[in-house]
Amino acid sequence: MADIDPIEFRNALGSFPTGVTVITSKDADGNLYGVTANSFNSVSLDPALVLWSIGKTSTSYNAFMDADYWNVHILASDQEAVSGNFAQKGGDKFVDIDFSEGVKGVPVIAGCAAVMQCQIEHQYEGGDHIIMVGRVLDFNDSGKAPLAFSRGRYARLA
Ligand SMILES: Cc1cc2nc3c(=O)[nH]c(=O)nc-3n(C[C@H](O)[C@H](O)[C@H](O)COP(=O)(O)O)c2cc1C
């Protein structure tokens, strides 16, 4: 088996264009969490299931491992700054963010292309990540154009 260089592997994965999401949650003490994630994908239509994965070195890792509810925000093309905000490590990321409370008080960020409010269904081991599968309890689709991410850069769809 050939040695896999993690950086080269990451670059190769970057040739697969994705959207950009922010996943939010709230712990039992009321602390809010959010991370930028492009590992999001659809899983099932009936039941409605989606997935994303969280890195085990993420500051929010324990909070998401314990979370029963989390919300997926598919970012709109004008939300690059929101992506950058939630890609920061730790700290209060909600200071400059316009949001409301959704199911179980989990933050719903304003102005997104789509939002999916989820309850955890499964957690799977995934190497240096944990794969989170959530059941969609409610969703909203604004029709706004999505933000894209490809080869380490933000992009807009033509
Ligand atoms: C476009 C983009 C996609 C990302 N996708 C993921 C992802 O799918 N899973 C993940 O754990 N981190 C992902 N990250 C990195 C996290 O957003 C970053 O590590 C963040 O600092 C985590 O926050 P925390 O340490 O406060 O939990 C992504 C970052 C960017 C910019």
JSON list of C-alpha atoms and ligand atoms in Angstrom, two decimals:
[
{"chain": "A", "resi": 1, "resn": "MET", "atom": "CA", "xyz": [0.00, 0.00, 0.00]},
{"chain": "A", "resi": 2, "resn": "ALA", "atom": "CA", "xyz": [1.42, 3.42, -0.96]},
{"chain": "A", "resi": 3, "resn": "ASP", "atom": "CA", "xyz": [2.12, 5.95, 1.79]},
{"chain": "A", "resi": 4, "resn": "ILE", "atom": "CA", "xyz": [-0.61, 8.60, 1.80]},
{"chain": "A", "resi": 5, "resn": "ASP", "atom": "CA", "xyz": [0.75, 12.09, 2.41]},
{"chain": "A", "resi": 6, "resn": "PRO", "atom": "CA", "xyz": [-1.99, 13.89, 4.41]},
{"chain": "A", "resi": 7, "resn": "ILE", "atom": "CA", "xyz": [-1.38, 17.28, 2.76]},
{"chain": "A", "resi": 8, "resn": "GLU", "atom": "CA", "xyz": [-1.39, 15.89, -0.78]},
{"chain": "A", "resi": 9, "resn": "PHE", "atom": "CA", "xyz": [-4.45, 13.80, 0.10]},
{"chain": "A", "resi": 10, "resn": "ARG", "atom": "CA", "xyz": [-6.22, 16.90, 1.45]},
{"chain": "A", "resi": 11, "resn": "ASN", "atom": "CA", "xyz": [-5.35, 18.80, -1.75]},
{"chain": "A", "resi": 12, "resn": "ALA", "atom": "CA", "xyz": [-6.73, 15.96, -3.88]},
{"chain": "A", "resi": 13, "resn": "LEU", "atom": "CA", "xyz": [-9.97, 15.98, -1.84]},
{"chain": "A", "resi": 14, "resn": "GLY", "atom": "CA", "xyz": [-10.19, 19.70, -2.56]},
{"chain": "A", "resi": 15, "resn": "SER", "atom": "CA", "xyz": [-10.80, 18.90, -6.23]},
{"chain": "A", "resi": 16, "resn": "PHE", "atom": "CA", "xyz": [-14.28, 17.80, -5.16]},
{"chain": "A", "resi": 17, "resn": "PRO", "atom": "CA", "xyz": [-16.30, 21.05, -4.96]},
{"chain": "A", "resi": 18, "resn": "THR", "atom": "CA", "xyz": [-18.73, 21.36, -2.05]},
{"chain": "A", "resi": 19, "resn": "GLY", "atom": "CA", "xyz": [-21.08, 23.84, -0.48]},
{"chain": "A", "resi": 20, "resn": "VAL", "atom": "CA", "xyz": [-20.21, 25.38, 2.89]},
{"chain": "A", "resi": 21, "resn": "THR", "atom": "CA", "xyz": [-22.23, 24.81, 6.06]},
{"chain": "A", "resi": 22, "resn": "VAL", "atom": "CA", "xyz": [-22.14, 26.04, 9.62]},
{"chain": "A", "resi": 23, "resn": "ILE", "atom": "CA", "xyz": [-23.35, 23.56, 12.23]},
{"chain": "A", "resi": 24, "resn": "THR", "atom": "CA", "xyz": [-24.62, 25.05, 15.50]},
{"chain": "A", "resi": 25, "resn": "SER", "atom": "CA", "xyz": [-25.55, 23.60, 18.87]},
{"chain": "A", "resi": 26, "resn": "LYS", "atom": "CA", "xyz": [-26.24, 24.55, 22.48]},
{"chain": "A", "resi": 27, "resn": "ASP", "atom": "CA", "xyz": [-25.12, 22.66, 25.60]},
{"chain": "A", "resi": 28, "resn": "ALA", "atom": "CA", "xyz": [-27.02, 22.05, 28.86]},
{"chain": "A", "resi": 29, "resn": "ASP", "atom": "CA", "xyz": [-25.46, 25.21, 30.38]},
{"chain": "A", "resi": 30, "resn": "GLY", "atom": "CA", "xyz": [-26.70, 27.35, 27.48]},
{"chain": "A", "resi": 31, "resn": "ASN", "atom": "CA", "xyz": [-23.28, 27.77, 25.81]},
{"chain": "A", "resi": 32, "resn": "LEU", "atom": "CA", "xyz": [-23.52, 28.12, 22.03]},
{"chain": "A", "resi": 33, "resn": "TYR", "atom": "CA", "xyz": [-21.24, 26.29, 19.59]},
{"chain": "A", "resi": 34, "resn": "GLY", "atom": "CA", "xyz": [-20.71, 26.54, 15.86]},
{"chain": "A", "resi": 35, "resn": "VAL", "atom": "CA", "xyz": [-18.25, 25.16, 13.33]},
{"chain": "A", "resi": 36, "resn": "THR", "atom": "CA", "xyz": [-17.80, 25.65, 9.61]},
{"chain": "A", "resi": 37, "resn": "ALA", "atom": "CA", "xyz": [-18.04, 22.28, 7.83]},
{"chain": "A", "resi": 38, "resn": "ASN", "atom": "CA", "xyz": [-17.97, 21.18, 4.20]},
{"chain": "A", "resi": 39, "resn": "SER", "atom": "CA", "xyz": [-18.24, 17.47, 5.08]},
{"chain": "A", "resi": 40, "resn": "PHE", "atom": "CA", "xyz": [-22.04, 17.85, 4.99]},
{"chain": "A", "resi": 41, "resn": "ASN", "atom": "CA", "xyz": [-24.00, 15.55, 2.71]},
{"chain": "A", "resi": 42, "resn": "SER", "atom": "CA", "xyz": [-27.44, 14.13, 2.16]},
{"chain": "A", "resi": 43, "resn": "VAL", "atom": "CA", "xyz": [-28.08, 10.55, 3.31]},
{"chain": "A", "resi": 44, "resn": "SER", "atom": "CA", "xyz": [-31.77, 9.63, 3.01]},
{"chain": "A", "resi": 45, "resn": "LEU", "atom": "CA", "xyz": [-35.01, 11.23, 1.82]},
{"chain": "A", "resi": 46, "resn": "ASP", "atom": "CA", "xyz": [-37.41, 9.01, 3.83]},
{"chain": "A", "resi": 47, "resn": "PRO", "atom": "CA", "xyz": [-36.57, 9.20, 6.64]},
{"chain": "A", "resi": 48, "resn": "ALA", "atom": "CA", "xyz": [-34.89, 12.59, 6.10]},
{"chain": "A", "resi": 49, "resn": "LEU", "atom": "CA", "xyz": [-31.27, 12.09, 7.17]},
{"chain": "A", "resi": 50, "resn": "VAL", "atom": "CA", "xyz": [-28.12, 14.16, 6.63]},
{"chain": "A", "resi": 51, "resn": "LEU", "atom": "CA", "xyz": [-24.50, 13.79, 7.75]},
{"chain": "A", "resi": 52, "resn": "TRP", "atom": "CA", "xyz": [-21.39, 15.78, 8.51]},
{"chain": "A", "resi": 53, "resn": "SER", "atom": "CA", "xyz": [-18.18, 14.98, 10.35]},
{"chain": "A", "resi": 54, "resn": "ILE", "atom": "CA", "xyz": [-16.38, 16.75, 13.18]},
{"chain": "A", "resi": 55, "resn": "GLY", "atom": "CA", "xyz": [-12.62, 16.66, 13.70]},
{"chain": "A", "resi": 56, "resn": "LYS", "atom": "CA", "xyz": [-11.55, 15.15, 17.01]},
{"chain": "A", "resi": 57, "resn": "THR", "atom": "CA", "xyz": [-9.24, 18.12, 17.68]},
{"chain": "A", "resi": 58, "resn": "SER", "atom": "CA", "xyz": [-12.08, 20.63, 17.31]},
{"chain": "A", "resi": 59, "resn": "THR", "atom": "CA", "xyz": [-12.62, 22.79, 20.42]},
{"chain": "A", "resi": 60, "resn": "SER", "atom": "CA", "xyz": [-16.33, 22.01, 20.06]},
{"chain": "A", "resi": 61, "resn": "TYR", "atom": "CA", "xyz": [-15.79, 18.25, 19.74]},
{"chain": "A", "resi": 62, "resn": "ASN", "atom": "CA", "xyz": [-17.08, 17.28, 23.21]},
{"chain": "A", "resi": 63, "resn": "ALA", "atom": "CA", "xyz": [-20.05, 19.62, 22.91]},
{"chain": "A", "resi": 64, "resn": "PHE", "atom": "CA", "xyz": [-21.11, 18.06, 19.59]},
{"chain": "A", "resi": 65, "resn": "MET", "atom": "CA", "xyz": [-20.48, 14.52, 20.89]},
{"chain": "A", "resi": 66, "resn": "ASP", "atom": "CA", "xyz": [-22.95, 15.25, 23.71]},
{"chain": "A", "resi": 67, "resn": "ALA", "atom": "CA", "xyz": [-25.45, 17.23, 21.62]},
{"chain": "A", "resi": 68, "resn": "ASP", "atom": "CA", "xyz": [-28.86, 15.71, 20.89]},
{"chain": "A", "resi": 69, "resn": "TYR", "atom": "CA", "xyz": [-29.78, 18.55, 18.55]},
{"chain": "A", "resi": 70, "resn": "TRP", "atom": "CA", "xyz": [-27.80, 20.56, 16.01]},
{"chain": "A", "resi": 71, "resn": "ASN", "atom": "CA", "xyz": [-28.68, 22.78, 13.08]},
{"chain": "A", "resi": 72, "resn": "VAL", "atom": "CA", "xyz": [-27.12, 22.74, 9.62]},
{"chain": "A", "resi": 73, "resn": "HIS", "atom": "CA", "xyz": [-26.88, 26.09, 7.79]},
{"chain": "A", "resi": 74, "resn": "ILE", "atom": "CA", "xyz": [-26.12, 25.88, 4.09]},
{"chain": "A", "resi": 75, "resn": "LEU", "atom": "CA", "xyz": [-24.44, 29.24, 3.55]},
{"chain": "A", "resi": 76, "resn": "ALA", "atom": "CA", "xyz": [-25.51, 31.68, 0.87]},
{"chain": "A", "resi": 77, "resn": "SER", "atom": "CA", "xyz": [-23.03, 33.16, -1.62]},
{"chain": "A", "resi": 78, "resn": "ASP", "atom": "CA", "xyz": [-22.84, 36.42, 0.39]},
{"chain": "A", "resi": 79, "resn": "GLN", "atom": "CA", "xyz": [-21.93, 34.64, 3.67]},
{"chain": "A", "resi": 80, "resn": "GLU", "atom": "CA", "xyz": [-18.20, 34.10, 3.22]},
{"chain": "A", "resi": 81, "resn": "ALA", "atom": "CA", "xyz": [-17.58, 36.14, 6.40]},
{"chain": "A", "resi": 82, "resn": "VAL", "atom": "CA", "xyz": [-19.94, 33.87, 8.35]},
{"chain": "A", "resi": 83, "resn": "SER", "atom": "CA", "xyz": [-17.91, 30.87, 7.18]},
{"chain": "A", "resi": 84, "resn": "GLY", "atom": "CA", "xyz": [-14.68, 32.56, 8.27]},
{"chain": "A", "resi": 85, "resn": "ASN", "atom": "CA", "xyz": [-16.19, 33.46, 11.65]},
{"chain": "A", "resi": 86, "resn": "PHE", "atom": "CA", "xyz": [-17.15, 29.85, 12.48]},
{"chain": "A", "resi": 87, "resn": "ALA", "atom": "CA", "xyz": [-13.87, 28.44, 11.12]},
{"chain": "A", "resi": 88, "resn": "GLN", "atom": "CA", "xyz": [-12.06, 30.17, 14.01]},
{"chain": "A", "resi": 89, "resn": "LYS", "atom": "CA", "xyz": [-10.94, 28.01, 16.91]},
{"chain": "A", "resi": 90, "resn": "GLY", "atom": "CA", "xyz": [-12.97, 28.49, 20.08]},
{"chain": "A", "resi": 91, "resn": "GLY", "atom": "CA", "xyz": [-14.21, 31.79, 21.54]},
{"chain": "A", "resi": 92, "resn": "ASP", "atom": "CA", "xyz": [-17.69, 33.29, 21.35]},
{"chain": "A", "resi": 93, "resn": "LYS", "atom": "CA", "xyz": [-18.41, 33.09, 17.64]},
{"chain": "A", "resi": 94, "resn": "PHE", "atom": "CA", "xyz": [-21.96, 34.43, 17.91]},
{"chain": "A", "resi": 95, "resn": "VAL", "atom": "CA", "xyz": [-21.11, 38.02, 18.93]},
{"chain": "A", "resi": 96, "resn": "ASP", "atom": "CA", "xyz": [-21.59, 39.55, 15.48]},
{"chain": "A", "resi": 97, "resn": "ILE", "atom": "CA", "xyz": [-24.01, 36.94, 14.13]},
{"chain": "A", "resi": 98, "resn": "ASP", "atom": "CA", "xyz": [-27.71, 37.57, 13.47]},
{"chain": "A", "resi": 99, "resn": "PHE", "atom": "CA", "xyz": [-29.49, 34.47, 14.82]},
{"chain": "A", "resi": 100, "resn": "SER", "atom": "CA", "xyz": [-32.70, 33.29, 16.47]},
{"chain": "A", "resi": 101, "resn": "GLU", "atom": "CA", "xyz": [-33.55, 30.24, 18.58]},
{"chain": "A", "resi": 102, "resn": "GLY", "atom": "CA", "xyz": [-34.77, 27.09, 16.84]},
{"chain": "A", "resi": 103, "resn": "VAL", "atom": "CA", "xyz": [-35.71, 23.62, 18.15]},
{"chain": "A", "resi": 104, "resn": "LYS", "atom": "CA", "xyz": [-34.43, 23.22, 21.78]},
{"chain": "A", "resi": 105, "resn": "GLY", "atom": "CA", "xyz": [-32.96, 26.73, 21.63]},
{"chain": "A", "resi": 106, "resn": "VAL", "atom": "CA", "xyz": [-30.28, 25.75, 19.09]},
{"chain": "A", "resi": 107, "resn": "PRO", "atom": "CA", "xyz": [-29.18, 28.84, 17.10]},
{"chain": "A", "resi": 108, "resn": "VAL", "atom": "CA", "xyz": [-30.65, 29.43, 13.63]},
{"chain": "A", "resi": 109, "resn": "ILE", "atom": "CA", "xyz": [-28.42, 31.83, 11.68]},
{"chain": "A", "resi": 110, "resn": "ALA", "atom": "CA", "xyz": [-30.22, 34.39, 9.48]},
{"chain": "A", "resi": 111, "resn": "GLY", "atom": "CA", "xyz": [-29.73, 34.85, 5.74]},
{"chain": "A", "resi": 112, "resn": "CYS", "atom": "CA", "xyz": [-28.69, 31.30, 4.77]},
{"chain": "A", "resi": 113, "resn": "ALA", "atom": "CA", "xyz": [-29.49, 29.43, 1.56]},
{"chain": "A", "resi": 114, "resn": "ALA", "atom": "CA", "xyz": [-31.14, 26.67, 3.61]},
{"chain": "A", "resi": 115, "resn": "VAL", "atom": "CA", "xyz": [-31.37, 25.53, 7.23]},
{"chain": "A", "resi": 116, "resn": "MET", "atom": "CA", "xyz": [-31.98, 22.00, 8.52]},
{"chain": "A", "resi": 117, "resn": "GLN", "atom": "CA", "xyz": [-32.81, 21.47, 12.20]},
{"chain": "A", "resi": 118, "resn": "CYS", "atom": "CA", "xyz": [-31.69, 18.01, 13.24]},
{"chain": "A", "resi": 119, "resn": "GLN", "atom": "CA", "xyz": [-31.79, 15.48, 16.05]},
{"chain": "A", "resi": 120, "resn": "ILE", "atom": "CA", "xyz": [-28.84, 13.10, 16.35]},
{"chain": "A", "resi": 121, "resn": "GLU", "atom": "CA", "xyz": [-29.60, 9.65, 14.93]},
{"chain": "A", "resi": 122, "resn": "HIS", "atom": "CA", "xyz": [-26.13, 7.98, 14.77]},
{"chain": "A", "resi": 123, "resn": "GLN", "atom": "CA", "xyz": [-22.47, 8.70, 15.49]},
{"chain": "A", "resi": 124, "resn": "TYR", "atom": "CA", "xyz": [-19.87, 6.66, 13.63]},
{"chain": "A", "resi": 125, "resn": "GLU", "atom": "CA", "xyz": [-16.13, 6.34, 14.12]},
{"chain": "A", "resi": 126, "resn": "GLY", "atom": "CA", "xyz": [-14.30, 7.95, 11.19]},
{"chain": "A", "resi": 127, "resn": "GLY", "atom": "CA", "xyz": [-10.56, 8.02, 11.79]},
{"chain": "A", "resi": 128, "resn": "ASP", "atom": "CA", "xyz": [-9.63, 11.52, 12.98]},
{"chain": "A", "resi": 129, "resn": "HIS", "atom": "CA", "xyz": [-13.30, 12.56, 12.65]},
{"chain": "A", "resi": 130, "resn": "ILE", "atom": "CA", "xyz": [-16.65, 11.36, 14.01]},
{"chain": "A", "resi": 131, "resn": "ILE", "atom": "CA", "xyz": [-19.45, 11.08, 11.47]},
{"chain": "A", "resi": 132, "resn": "MET", "atom": "CA", "xyz": [-22.71, 12.59, 12.72]},
{"chain": "A", "resi": 133, "resn": "VAL", "atom": "CA", "xyz": [-25.96, 11.47, 11.14]},
{"chain": "A", "resi": 134, "resn": "GLY", "atom": "CA", "xyz": [-28.98, 13.58, 11.99]},
{"chain": "A", "resi": 135, "resn": "ARG", "atom": "CA", "xyz": [-32.70, 13.28, 11.40]},
{"chain": "A", "resi": 136, "resn": "VAL", "atom": "CA", "xyz": [-34.17, 16.45, 9.91]},
{"chain": "A", "resi": 137, "resn": "LEU", "atom": "CA", "xyz": [-37.01, 17.71, 12.13]},
{"chain": "A", "resi": 138, "resn": "ASP", "atom": "CA", "xyz": [-37.65, 20.90, 10.19]},
{"chain": "A", "resi": 139, "resn": "PHE", "atom": "CA", "xyz": [-36.06, 22.78, 7.30]},
{"chain": "A", "resi": 140, "resn": "ASN", "atom": "CA", "xyz": [-36.22, 26.03, 5.42]},
{"chain": "A", "resi": 141, "resn": "ASP", "atom": "CA", "xyz": [-35.08, 26.74, 1.86]},
{"chain": "A", "resi": 142, "resn": "SER", "atom": "CA", "xyz": [-34.68, 30.44, 1.03]},
{"chain": "A", "resi": 143, "resn": "GLY", "atom": "CA", "xyz": [-33.84, 29.93, -2.64]},
{"chain": "A", "resi": 144, "resn": "LYS", "atom": "CA", "xyz": [-30.70, 32.08, -2.24]},
{"chain": "A", "resi": 145, "resn": "ALA", "atom": "CA", "xyz": [-27.62, 31.08, -4.28]},
{"chain": "A", "resi": 146, "resn": "PRO", "atom": "CA", "xyz": [-25.24, 28.89, -2.23]},
{"chain": "A", "resi": 147, "resn": "LEU", "atom": "CA", "xyz": [-21.61, 29.58, -1.35]},
{"chain": "A", "resi": 148, "resn": "ALA", "atom": "CA", "xyz": [-19.24, 27.00, -2.88]},
{"chain": "A", "resi": 149, "resn": "PHE", "atom": "CA", "xyz": [-15.78, 25.79, -1.83]},
{"chain": "A", "resi": 150, "resn": "SER", "atom": "CA", "xyz": [-13.24, 24.23, -4.18]},
{"chain": "A", "resi": 151, "resn": "ARG", "atom": "CA", "xyz": [-9.47, 23.67, -3.97]},
{"chain": "A", "resi": 152, "resn": "GLY", "atom": "CA", "xyz": [-9.24, 25.63, -0.72]},
{"chain": "A", "resi": 153, "resn": "ARG", "atom": "CA", "xyz": [-11.09, 28.68, -2.07]},
{"chain": "A", "resi": 154, "resn": "TYR", "atom": "CA", "xyz": [-14.57, 30.07, -1.86]},
{"chain": "A", "resi": 155, "resn": "ALA", "atom": "CA", "xyz": [-16.42, 30.20, -5.16]},
{"chain": "A", "resi": 156, "resn": "ARG", "atom": "CA", "xyz": [-19.75, 31.28, -6.57]},
{"chain": "A", "resi": 157, "resn": "LEU", "atom": "CA", "xyz": [-21.79, 29.24, -9.01]},
{"chain": "A", "resi": 158, "resn": "ALA", "atom": "CA", "xyz": [-22.09, 30.72, -12.51]},
{"chain": "B", "resi": 1, "resn": "LIG", "atom": "C1", "xyz": [-14.53, 25.52, 4.17]},
{"chain": "B", "resi": 1, "resn": "LIG", "atom": "C2", "xyz": [-14.23, 24.83, 5.47]},
{"chain": "B", "resi": 1, "resn": "LIG", "atom": "C3", "xyz": [-14.73, 23.55, 5.70]},
{"chain": "B", "resi": 1, "resn": "LIG", "atom": "C4", "xyz": [-14.48, 22.90, 6.92]},
{"chain": "B", "resi": 1, "resn": "LIG", "atom": "N1", "xyz": [-15.02, 21.66, 7.14]},
{"chain": "B", "resi": 1, "resn": "LIG", "atom": "C5", "xyz": [-14.88, 21.06, 8.35]},
{"chain": "B", "resi": 1, "resn": "LIG", "atom": "C6", "xyz": [-15.55, 19.83, 8.63]},
{"chain": "B", "resi": 1, "resn": "LIG", "atom": "O1", "xyz": [-16.28, 19.28, 7.82]},
{"chain": "B", "resi": 1, "resn": "LIG", "atom": "N2", "xyz": [-15.40, 19.29, 9.87]},
{"chain": "B", "resi": 1, "resn": "LIG", "atom": "C7", "xyz": [-14.60, 19.87, 10.83]},
{"chain": "B", "resi": 1, "resn": "LIG", "atom": "O2", "xyz": [-14.49, 19.34, 11.94]},
{"chain": "B", "resi": 1, "resn": "LIG", "atom": "N3", "xyz": [-13.94, 21.04, 10.58]},
{"chain": "B", "resi": 1, "resn": "LIG", "atom": "C8", "xyz": [-14.09, 21.64, 9.37]},
{"chain": "B", "resi": 1, "resn": "LIG", "atom": "N4", "xyz": [-13.47, 22.84, 9.11]},
{"chain": "B", "resi": 1, "resn": "LIG", "atom": "C9", "xyz": [-12.58, 23.40, 10.14]},
{"chain": "B", "resi": 1, "resn": "LIG", "atom": "C10", "xyz": [-13.33, 23.99, 11.31]},
{"chain": "B", "resi": 1, "resn": "LIG", "atom": "O3", "xyz": [-14.29, 24.94, 10.90]},
{"chain": "B", "resi": 1, "resn": "LIG", "atom": "C11", "xyz": [-12.30, 24.66, 12.23]},
{"chain": "B", "resi": 1, "resn": "LIG", "atom": "O4", "xyz": [-11.40, 23.66, 12.70]},
{"chain": "B", "resi": 1, "resn": "LIG", "atom": "C12", "xyz": [-12.89, 25.38, 13.43]},
{"chain": "B", "resi": 1, "resn": "LIG", "atom": "O5", "xyz": [-11.84, 26.09, 14.06]},
{"chain": "B", "resi": 1, "resn": "LIG", "atom": "C13", "xyz": [-13.50, 24.46, 14.44]},
{"chain": "B", "resi": 1, "resn": "LIG", "atom": "O6", "xyz": [-13.92, 25.27, 15.51]},
{"chain": "B", "resi": 1, "resn": "LIG", "atom": "P1", "xyz": [-13.67, 24.87, 17.03]},
{"chain": "B", "resi": 1, "resn": "LIG", "atom": "O7", "xyz": [-12.23, 24.46, 17.18]},
{"chain": "B", "resi": 1, "resn": "LIG", "atom": "O8", "xyz": [-14.05, 26.11, 17.78]},
{"chain": "B", "resi": 1, "resn": "LIG", "atom": "O9", "xyz": [-14.60, 23.72, 17.33]},
{"chain": "B", "resi": 1, "resn": "LIG", "atom": "C14", "xyz": [-13.70, 23.52, 7.91]},
{"chain": "B", "resi": 1, "resn": "LIG", "atom": "C15", "xyz": [-13.20, 24.82, 7.68]},
{"chain": "B", "resi": 1, "resn": "LIG", "atom": "C16", "xyz": [-13.46, 25.46, 6.47]},
{"chain": "B", "resi": 1, "resn": "LIG", "atom": "C17", "xyz": [-12.94, 26.85, 6.25]}
]
